[in-house]
Amino acid sequence: MTTSLPSETLEQQLVQEDALLRGHFRLSSGLHSDTYVQCARFLRRPDLAGPAAAELAAQIRAAGLQPDTVVGPAMGGVVIGYELARQLGVPGIFTERDADGQMTLRRGFTIEPGERIIIAEDVVTTGKSTNEVARLLTSMGAEILAVVSLIDRTSGKAELSFPNFALLPVTAATYAPDDCPLCRAGIPVVKPGSRPDKAFS
């Protein structure tokens, strides 16, 4: 498919905004990696987020998908989900974690049986949280049409049971903390994420 936003352009923009970093990082999963993505730094720029969401919307339309609602899991999916919903002309809502750490709908958001949903993420890392959101929505009777994201860190290998659209596949190595070659090389590890330390316990 011919795209209006080449992946090379998106990657350059991400690097320029310090949203795509290379080095030695501790991810929210506790794993170590040579690559870190912080899309919030990219999405803070409406002039960048708008064209990216427009390209995702074009891919969705080209695939013949007609969602009723876009759901963006908090926090990473809130901004891109809202902008994608605007581009598609449908409502945009978000899921968030409750006091027990479970994904849920709050703030009066509801899903009707048969409602066609696209899940919007900033980054798909393993697909685990995306599948968690999908299970929640399908338990309410929704139909998941696809998941879309700015970046797919799995390069298409996420274990998702529905179509996966991403603007930029990123190949990133991940390592267990006790078997990390970056640690053995003496490269200091950085934890740039937004989750508190207790998320690693």
Short mmCIF file of N, CA and C in Angstrom, two decimals, residues 24-37 125-126 153 172-175 189-193 195 199-200:
data_model
loop_
_atom_site.label_atom_id
_atom_site.label_comp_id
_atom_site.label_asym_id
_atom_site.label_seq_id
_atom_site.Cartn_x
_atom_site.Cartn_y
_atom_site.Cartn_z
N HIS A 24 20.69 1.22 26.68
CA HIS A 24 20.50 0.10 27.61
C HIS A 24 19.40 0.52 28.58
N PHE A 25 18.24 -0.12 28.46
CA PHE A 25 17.07 0.33 29.19
C PHE A 25 16.41 -0.82 29.94
N ARG A 26 15.79 -0.49 31.07
CA ARG A 26 14.95 -1.44 31.79
C ARG A 26 13.51 -1.10 31.45
N LEU A 27 12.79 -2.07 30.86
CA LEU A 27 11.42 -1.86 30.44
C LEU A 27 10.46 -2.04 31.61
N SER A 28 9.19 -1.66 31.39
CA SER A 28 8.20 -1.81 32.46
C SER A 28 7.98 -3.27 32.82
N SER A 29 8.31 -4.18 31.91
CA SER A 29 8.19 -5.61 32.20
C SER A 29 9.31 -6.10 33.11
N GLY A 30 10.36 -5.28 33.29
CA GLY A 30 11.53 -5.70 34.04
C GLY A 30 12.65 -6.21 33.15
N LEU A 31 12.34 -6.51 31.89
CA LEU A 31 13.36 -6.95 30.95
C LEU A 31 14.26 -5.78 30.57
N HIS A 32 15.46 -6.12 30.09
CA HIS A 32 16.38 -5.10 29.58
C HIS A 32 16.31 -5.08 28.06
N SER A 33 16.59 -3.93 27.47
CA SER A 33 16.51 -3.81 26.02
C SER A 33 17.52 -2.79 25.51
N ASP A 34 17.84 -2.91 24.21
CA ASP A 34 18.73 -1.93 23.58
C ASP A 34 17.94 -0.78 22.95
N THR A 35 16.63 -0.83 23.08
CA THR A 35 15.77 0.18 22.44
C THR A 35 14.67 0.59 23.40
N TYR A 36 14.37 1.87 23.44
CA TYR A 36 13.26 2.35 24.27
C TYR A 36 12.42 3.33 23.46
N VAL A 37 11.13 3.20 23.60
CA VAL A 37 10.19 4.07 22.89
C VAL A 37 9.34 4.81 23.91
N THR A 125 4.18 -3.76 22.56
CA THR A 125 5.46 -4.32 23.00
C THR A 125 5.43 -5.84 23.01
N THR A 126 4.45 -6.42 23.67
CA THR A 126 4.30 -7.87 23.68
C THR A 126 2.91 -8.30 23.22
N ARG A 153 6.81 -3.04 18.41
CA ARG A 153 8.15 -3.50 18.83
C ARG A 153 8.38 -4.97 18.53
N ALA A 172 13.75 -4.74 18.28
CA ALA A 172 14.41 -4.41 19.54
C ALA A 172 14.77 -5.69 20.28
N ALA A 173 16.02 -5.79 20.69
CA ALA A 173 16.46 -6.94 21.48
C ALA A 173 16.04 -6.76 22.93
N THR A 174 15.57 -7.85 23.55
CA THR A 174 15.24 -7.83 24.97
C THR A 174 15.97 -8.96 25.67
N TYR A 175 16.34 -8.73 26.93
CA TYR A 175 17.13 -9.70 27.68
C TYR A 175 16.60 -9.80 29.11
N VAL A 189 22.36 0.81 33.05
CA VAL A 189 20.97 0.64 32.64
C VAL A 189 20.15 1.85 33.07
N VAL A 190 19.24 2.26 32.21
CA VAL A 190 18.39 3.42 32.46
C VAL A 190 16.94 2.95 32.50
N LYS A 191 16.16 3.49 33.44
CA LYS A 191 14.72 3.19 33.52
C LYS A 191 13.96 4.47 33.17
N PRO A 192 13.68 4.69 31.88
CA PRO A 192 13.05 5.95 31.49
C PRO A 192 11.54 5.94 31.50
N GLY A 193 10.91 4.84 31.86
CA GLY A 193 9.46 4.73 31.77
C GLY A 193 8.72 5.53 32.82
N ARG A 195 6.16 4.11 34.81
CA ARG A 195 5.64 3.34 35.93
C ARG A 195 6.57 3.41 37.13
N ALA A 199 6.26 -1.38 40.12
CA ALA A 199 5.77 -2.14 38.97
C ALA A 199 6.72 -3.26 38.61
N PHE A 200 7.96 -3.19 39.10
CA PHE A 200 8.95 -4.21 38.77
C PHE A 200 9.04 -5.29 39.83
#
